[in-house]
Coordinates of C-alpha atoms in Angstrom, one line a residue:
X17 CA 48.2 -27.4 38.1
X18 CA 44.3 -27.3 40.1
X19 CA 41.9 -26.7 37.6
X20 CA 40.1 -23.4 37.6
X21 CA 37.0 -24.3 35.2
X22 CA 36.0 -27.2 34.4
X23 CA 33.2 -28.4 31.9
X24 CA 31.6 -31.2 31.7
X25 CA 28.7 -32.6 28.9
X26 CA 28.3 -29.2 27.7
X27 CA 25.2 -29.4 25.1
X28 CA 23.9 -26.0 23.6
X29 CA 20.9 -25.8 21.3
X30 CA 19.2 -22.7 19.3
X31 CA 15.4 -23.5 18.5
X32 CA 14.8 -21.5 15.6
X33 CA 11.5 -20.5 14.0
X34 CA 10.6 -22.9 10.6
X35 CA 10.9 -20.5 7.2
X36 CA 7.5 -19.2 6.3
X37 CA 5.2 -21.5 9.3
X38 CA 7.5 -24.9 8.8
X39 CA 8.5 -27.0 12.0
X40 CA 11.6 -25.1 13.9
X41 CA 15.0 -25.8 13.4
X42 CA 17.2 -27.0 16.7
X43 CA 21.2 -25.3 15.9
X44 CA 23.3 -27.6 17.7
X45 CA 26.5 -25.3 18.7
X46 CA 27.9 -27.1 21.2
X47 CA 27.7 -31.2 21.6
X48 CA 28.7 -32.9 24.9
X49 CA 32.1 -30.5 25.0
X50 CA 34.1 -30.6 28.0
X51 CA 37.2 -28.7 28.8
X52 CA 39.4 -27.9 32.0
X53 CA 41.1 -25.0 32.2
X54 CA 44.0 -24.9 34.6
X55 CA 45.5 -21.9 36.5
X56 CA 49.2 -20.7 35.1
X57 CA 47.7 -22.4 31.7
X58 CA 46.6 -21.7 28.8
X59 CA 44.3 -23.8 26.3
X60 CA 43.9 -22.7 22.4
X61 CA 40.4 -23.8 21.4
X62 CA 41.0 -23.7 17.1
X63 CA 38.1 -24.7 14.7
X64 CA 36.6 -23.5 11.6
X65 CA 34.5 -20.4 11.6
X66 CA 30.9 -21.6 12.7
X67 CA 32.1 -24.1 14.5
X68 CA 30.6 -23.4 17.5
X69 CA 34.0 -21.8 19.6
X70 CA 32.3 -18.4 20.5
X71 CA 28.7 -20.2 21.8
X72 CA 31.0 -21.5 24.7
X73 CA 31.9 -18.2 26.1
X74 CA 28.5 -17.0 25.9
X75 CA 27.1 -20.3 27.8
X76 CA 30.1 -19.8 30.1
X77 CA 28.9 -16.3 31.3
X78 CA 25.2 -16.2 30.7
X79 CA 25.2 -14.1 27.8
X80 CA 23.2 -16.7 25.4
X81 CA 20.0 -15.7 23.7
X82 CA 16.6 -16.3 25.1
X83 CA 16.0 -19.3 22.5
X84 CA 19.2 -21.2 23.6
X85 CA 19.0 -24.8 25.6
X86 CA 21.3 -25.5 27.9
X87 CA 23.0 -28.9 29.4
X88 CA 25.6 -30.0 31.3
X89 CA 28.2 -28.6 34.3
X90 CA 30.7 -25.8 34.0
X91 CA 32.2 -25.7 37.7
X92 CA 34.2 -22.4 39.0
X93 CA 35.6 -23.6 42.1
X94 CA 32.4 -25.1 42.7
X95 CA 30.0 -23.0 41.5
X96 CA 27.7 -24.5 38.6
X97 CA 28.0 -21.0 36.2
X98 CA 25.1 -23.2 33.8
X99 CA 22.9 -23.2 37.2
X100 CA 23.6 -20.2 38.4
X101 CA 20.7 -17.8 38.5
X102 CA 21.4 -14.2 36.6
X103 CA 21.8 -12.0 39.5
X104 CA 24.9 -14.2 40.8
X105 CA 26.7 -14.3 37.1
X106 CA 26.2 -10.2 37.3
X107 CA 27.5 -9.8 40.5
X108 CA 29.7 -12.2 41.2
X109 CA 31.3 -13.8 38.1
X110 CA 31.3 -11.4 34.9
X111 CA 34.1 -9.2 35.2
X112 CA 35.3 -10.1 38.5
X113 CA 35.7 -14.0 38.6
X114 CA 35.6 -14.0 34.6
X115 CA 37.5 -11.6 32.3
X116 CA 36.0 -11.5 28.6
X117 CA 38.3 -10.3 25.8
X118 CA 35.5 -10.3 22.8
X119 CA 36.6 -9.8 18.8
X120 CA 36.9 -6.2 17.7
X121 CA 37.4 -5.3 21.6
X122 CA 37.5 -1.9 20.6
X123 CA 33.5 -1.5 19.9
X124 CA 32.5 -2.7 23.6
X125 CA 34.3 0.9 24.7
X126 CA 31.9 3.8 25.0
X127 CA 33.0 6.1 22.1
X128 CA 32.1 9.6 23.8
X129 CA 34.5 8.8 26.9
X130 CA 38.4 8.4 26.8
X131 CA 40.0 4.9 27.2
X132 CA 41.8 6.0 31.2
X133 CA 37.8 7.4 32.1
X134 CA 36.6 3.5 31.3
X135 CA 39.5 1.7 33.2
X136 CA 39.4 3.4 36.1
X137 CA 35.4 3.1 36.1
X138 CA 35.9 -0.3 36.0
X139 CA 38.0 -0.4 38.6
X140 CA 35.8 1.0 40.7
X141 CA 32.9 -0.8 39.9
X142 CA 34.5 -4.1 39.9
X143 CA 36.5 -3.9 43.2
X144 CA 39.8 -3.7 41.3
X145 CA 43.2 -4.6 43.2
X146 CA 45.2 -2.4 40.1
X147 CA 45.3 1.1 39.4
X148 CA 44.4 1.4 35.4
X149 CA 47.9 2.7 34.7
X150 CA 49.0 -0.7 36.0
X151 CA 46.2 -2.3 34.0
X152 CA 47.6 -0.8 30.6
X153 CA 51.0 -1.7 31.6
X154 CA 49.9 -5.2 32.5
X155 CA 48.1 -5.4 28.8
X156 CA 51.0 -3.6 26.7
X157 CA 49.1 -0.7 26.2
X158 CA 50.4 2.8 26.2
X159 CA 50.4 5.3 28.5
X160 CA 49.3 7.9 25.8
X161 CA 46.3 5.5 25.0
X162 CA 44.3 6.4 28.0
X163 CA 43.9 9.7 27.1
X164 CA 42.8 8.6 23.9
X165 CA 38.8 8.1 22.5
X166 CA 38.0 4.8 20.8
X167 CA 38.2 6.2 17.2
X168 CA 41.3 7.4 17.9
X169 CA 42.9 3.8 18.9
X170 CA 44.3 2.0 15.8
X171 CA 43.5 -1.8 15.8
X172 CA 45.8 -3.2 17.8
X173 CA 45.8 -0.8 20.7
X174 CA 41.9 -0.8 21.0
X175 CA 42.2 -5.1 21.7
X176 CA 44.5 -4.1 24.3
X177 CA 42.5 -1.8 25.8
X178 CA 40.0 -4.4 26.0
X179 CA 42.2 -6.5 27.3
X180 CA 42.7 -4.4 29.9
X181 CA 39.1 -4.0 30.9
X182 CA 39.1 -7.8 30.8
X183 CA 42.1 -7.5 33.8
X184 CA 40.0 -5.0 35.8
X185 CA 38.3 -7.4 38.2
X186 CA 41.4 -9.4 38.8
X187 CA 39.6 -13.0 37.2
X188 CA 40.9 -15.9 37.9
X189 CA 39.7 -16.9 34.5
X190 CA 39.9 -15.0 31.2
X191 CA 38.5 -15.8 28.3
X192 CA 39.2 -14.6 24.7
X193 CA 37.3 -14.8 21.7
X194 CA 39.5 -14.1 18.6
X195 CA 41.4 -11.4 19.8
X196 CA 43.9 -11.2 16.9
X197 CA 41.3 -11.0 14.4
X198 CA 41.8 -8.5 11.9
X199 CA 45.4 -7.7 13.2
X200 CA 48.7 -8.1 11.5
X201 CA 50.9 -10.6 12.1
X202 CA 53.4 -8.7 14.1
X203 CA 50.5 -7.8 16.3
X204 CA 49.2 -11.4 16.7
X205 CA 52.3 -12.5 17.8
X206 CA 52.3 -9.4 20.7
X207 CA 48.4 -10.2 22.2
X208 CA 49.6 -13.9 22.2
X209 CA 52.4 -13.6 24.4
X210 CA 50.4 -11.1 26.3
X211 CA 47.8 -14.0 26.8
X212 CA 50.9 -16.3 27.6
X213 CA 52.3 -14.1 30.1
X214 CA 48.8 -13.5 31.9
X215 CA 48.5 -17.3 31.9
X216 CA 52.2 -17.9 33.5
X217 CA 51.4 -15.6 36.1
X218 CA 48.4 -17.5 37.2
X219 CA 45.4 -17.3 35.5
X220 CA 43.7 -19.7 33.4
X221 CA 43.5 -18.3 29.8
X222 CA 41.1 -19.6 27.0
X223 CA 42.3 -18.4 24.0
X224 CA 39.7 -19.1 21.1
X225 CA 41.4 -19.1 17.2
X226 CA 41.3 -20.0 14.1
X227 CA 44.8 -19.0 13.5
X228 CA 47.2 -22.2 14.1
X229 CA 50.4 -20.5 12.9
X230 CA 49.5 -18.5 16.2
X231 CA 49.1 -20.5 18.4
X232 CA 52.0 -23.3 17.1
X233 CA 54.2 -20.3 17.8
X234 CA 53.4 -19.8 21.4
X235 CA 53.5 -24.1 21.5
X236 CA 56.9 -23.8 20.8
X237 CA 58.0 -21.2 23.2
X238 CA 55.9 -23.0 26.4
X239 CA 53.5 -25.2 28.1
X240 CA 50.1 -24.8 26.0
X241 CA 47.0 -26.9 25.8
X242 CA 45.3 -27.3 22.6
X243 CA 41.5 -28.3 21.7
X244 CA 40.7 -28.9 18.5
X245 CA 36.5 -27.9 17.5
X246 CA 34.7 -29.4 14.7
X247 CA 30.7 -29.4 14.0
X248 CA 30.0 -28.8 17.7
X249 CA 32.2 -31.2 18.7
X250 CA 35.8 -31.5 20.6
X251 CA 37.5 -33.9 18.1
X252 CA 41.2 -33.6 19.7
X253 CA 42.8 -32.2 22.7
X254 CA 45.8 -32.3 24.7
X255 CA 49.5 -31.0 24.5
X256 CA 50.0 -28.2 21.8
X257 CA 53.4 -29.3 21.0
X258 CA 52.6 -32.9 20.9
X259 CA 48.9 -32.6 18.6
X260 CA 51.3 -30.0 16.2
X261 CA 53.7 -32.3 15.6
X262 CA 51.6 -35.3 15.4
X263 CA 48.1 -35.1 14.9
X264 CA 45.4 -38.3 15.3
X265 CA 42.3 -37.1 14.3
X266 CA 42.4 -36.6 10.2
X267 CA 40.3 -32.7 10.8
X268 CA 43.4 -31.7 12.6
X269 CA 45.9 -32.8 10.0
X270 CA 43.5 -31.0 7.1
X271 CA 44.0 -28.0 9.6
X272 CA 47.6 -28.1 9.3
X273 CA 47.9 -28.8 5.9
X274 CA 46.0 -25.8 5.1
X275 CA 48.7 -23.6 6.3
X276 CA 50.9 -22.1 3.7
X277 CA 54.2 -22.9 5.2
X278 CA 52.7 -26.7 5.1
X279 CA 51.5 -26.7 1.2
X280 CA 48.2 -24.7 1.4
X281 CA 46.4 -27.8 0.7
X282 CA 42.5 -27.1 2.0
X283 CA 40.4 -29.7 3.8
X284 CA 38.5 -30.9 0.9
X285 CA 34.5 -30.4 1.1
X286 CA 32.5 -28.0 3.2
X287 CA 31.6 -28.5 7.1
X288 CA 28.1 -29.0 7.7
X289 CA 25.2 -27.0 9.3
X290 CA 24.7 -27.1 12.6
X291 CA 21.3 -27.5 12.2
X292 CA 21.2 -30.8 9.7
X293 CA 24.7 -32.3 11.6
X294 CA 25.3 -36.0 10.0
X295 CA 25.0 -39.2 12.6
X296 CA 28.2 -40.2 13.8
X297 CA 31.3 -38.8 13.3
X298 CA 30.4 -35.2 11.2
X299 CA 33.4 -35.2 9.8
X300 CA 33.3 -38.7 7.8
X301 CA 31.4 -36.7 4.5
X302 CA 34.9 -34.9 4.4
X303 CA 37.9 -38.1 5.2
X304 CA 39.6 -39.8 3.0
X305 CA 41.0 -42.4 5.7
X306 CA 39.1 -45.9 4.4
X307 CA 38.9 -47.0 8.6
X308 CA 36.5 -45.7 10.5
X309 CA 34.2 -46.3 13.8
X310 CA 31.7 -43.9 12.9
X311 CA 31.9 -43.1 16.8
X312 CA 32.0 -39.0 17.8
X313 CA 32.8 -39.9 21.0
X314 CA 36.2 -38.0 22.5
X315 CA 38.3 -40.8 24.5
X316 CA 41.3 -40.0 26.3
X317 CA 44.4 -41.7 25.6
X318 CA 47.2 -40.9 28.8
X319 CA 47.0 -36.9 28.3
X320 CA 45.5 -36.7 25.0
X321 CA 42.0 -37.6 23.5
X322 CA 40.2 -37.7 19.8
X323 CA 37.4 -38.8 18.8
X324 CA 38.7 -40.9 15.4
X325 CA 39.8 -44.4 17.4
X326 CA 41.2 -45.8 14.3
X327 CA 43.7 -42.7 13.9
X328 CA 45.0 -43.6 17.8
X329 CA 48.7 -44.9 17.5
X330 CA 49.4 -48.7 18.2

């Protein structure tokens, strides 16, 4: 599968002001993270809350704040989206080239103007190739709903609106930041393979979680990458199926042993700020394994990576 987006030593600082006249504070969200997503694919990116998992759609389509720093490549079929000067991300790549599903997609609608008014505005504005009845077809959402307001969506029919929106430029990429939060289980499970079905059709889908049982789910029923996000850094990647079922780096084990159906056993400790991140590996304060490099440094291993080189199979 080509690779739609691909990014490469992505570094992304906050300098914040010092409490009461102090030296600033430098956030580090995001710490040399690279990722590839591929068309007809879709790549989970799971992590704890704070993390760092939303800064990286925010680099990705030049929505950080005015005290963030910036490093590294992000290539859209060859266009540098870090580089690229504002006017070219407006026109060119937010909405059309790049689809954003944000959490509660419902409160990005305008609430004085029915759900079928916004889609087919957006169709218009962004060139669309779909009708918006097609567009709520394509998302799962209901006919009815487009006559609807925003108040009068429930939860899960408001992130498929959004959803929808996301579709109405026809991206190539689509990028979605917890779109299950909040929702029900049976719910989850219906935006997933929503996601899965928009990414075996063609486009390349980052789906950004915190829920594993979610995304081992959709592992099980096809192809799906997985990224595993810890302290600003990509810790473990590669085949869902294949990190699920055996996982190298100790976070990602903690992670799955977290999950009720695997003894609700929490990862002992508390991650660290961002903005006082430990030397080496930032998750050593928090492993029990007695063998360790110290080294944060991902390394690929045939079509995996981590970034513990002790935990790497013999």
């Amino acid at each position: 599968m080509t690779a739609a987006l691909e990014v490469t030593g992505l570094d992304v600082r906050f300098r914040l002001r010092g409490a009461r006249g102090g030296p600033p504070r430098l956030v580090r969200a995001a710490s040399d993270v690279g990722l590839t997503l591929r068309h007809g694919r879709l790549l989970a990116l799971v992590g704890e809350s704070g993390c760092g998992k939303s800064v990286l759609t925010e680099a990705l389509t030049g929505l950080l704040p005015g005290n963030a720093e910036v490093r590294g490549r992000a290539l859209l079929q060859g266009l540098d989206l870090l580089a690229a000067p504002e006017t070219v991300l407006r026109d060119e790549v937010r909405g059309r080239r790049i689809g954003l599903v944000g959490q509660s997609a419902g409160t990005f609608l305008t609430p004085t103007r029915t759900v079928g008014a916004q889609l087919r505005e957006a169709v218009r504005l962004l060139d669309g190739p779909e009708p918006a009845e097609v567009l709520a077809e394509r998302a799962g959402l209901p006919a009815t709903a487009l006559d609807l307001y925003p108040h009068e969506l429930s939860g899960g029919t408001a992130q498929r609106a959004g959803l929808a929106a996301a579709l109405a430029g026809d991206p190539e990429v689509l990028l979605a930041d917890e779109p299950t939060a909040g929702l029900d289980r049976p719910l989850v499970d219906r935006t997933t393979d929503l996601l899965v079905d928009l990414a075996r059709a063609g486009t390349a889908v980052l789906l950004i979680t915190h829920d594993l049982r979610a995304v081992r789910r959709i592992a099980a029923a096809g192809p799906v990458d997985l990224a595993v996000m810890y302290a600003s850094r990509i810790v473990e990647s590669g085949p869902a199926s294949e990190v699920l079922a055996r996982p190298w780096h100790p976070y990602t084990a903690g992670l799955l042993g977290a999950l009720p159906e695997e003894g609700f056993v929490p990862v002992p400790g508390e991650p660290p700020e961002l903005s006082d991140l430990p030397p080496g590996c930032p998750f050593r304060p928090r492993c029990g394994r007695s063998a360790c490099s110290d080294d944060p440094t991902l390394v690929g291993h045939g079509d995996r990576a981590v970034a513990c080189h002790p935990a790497v199979p013999a």
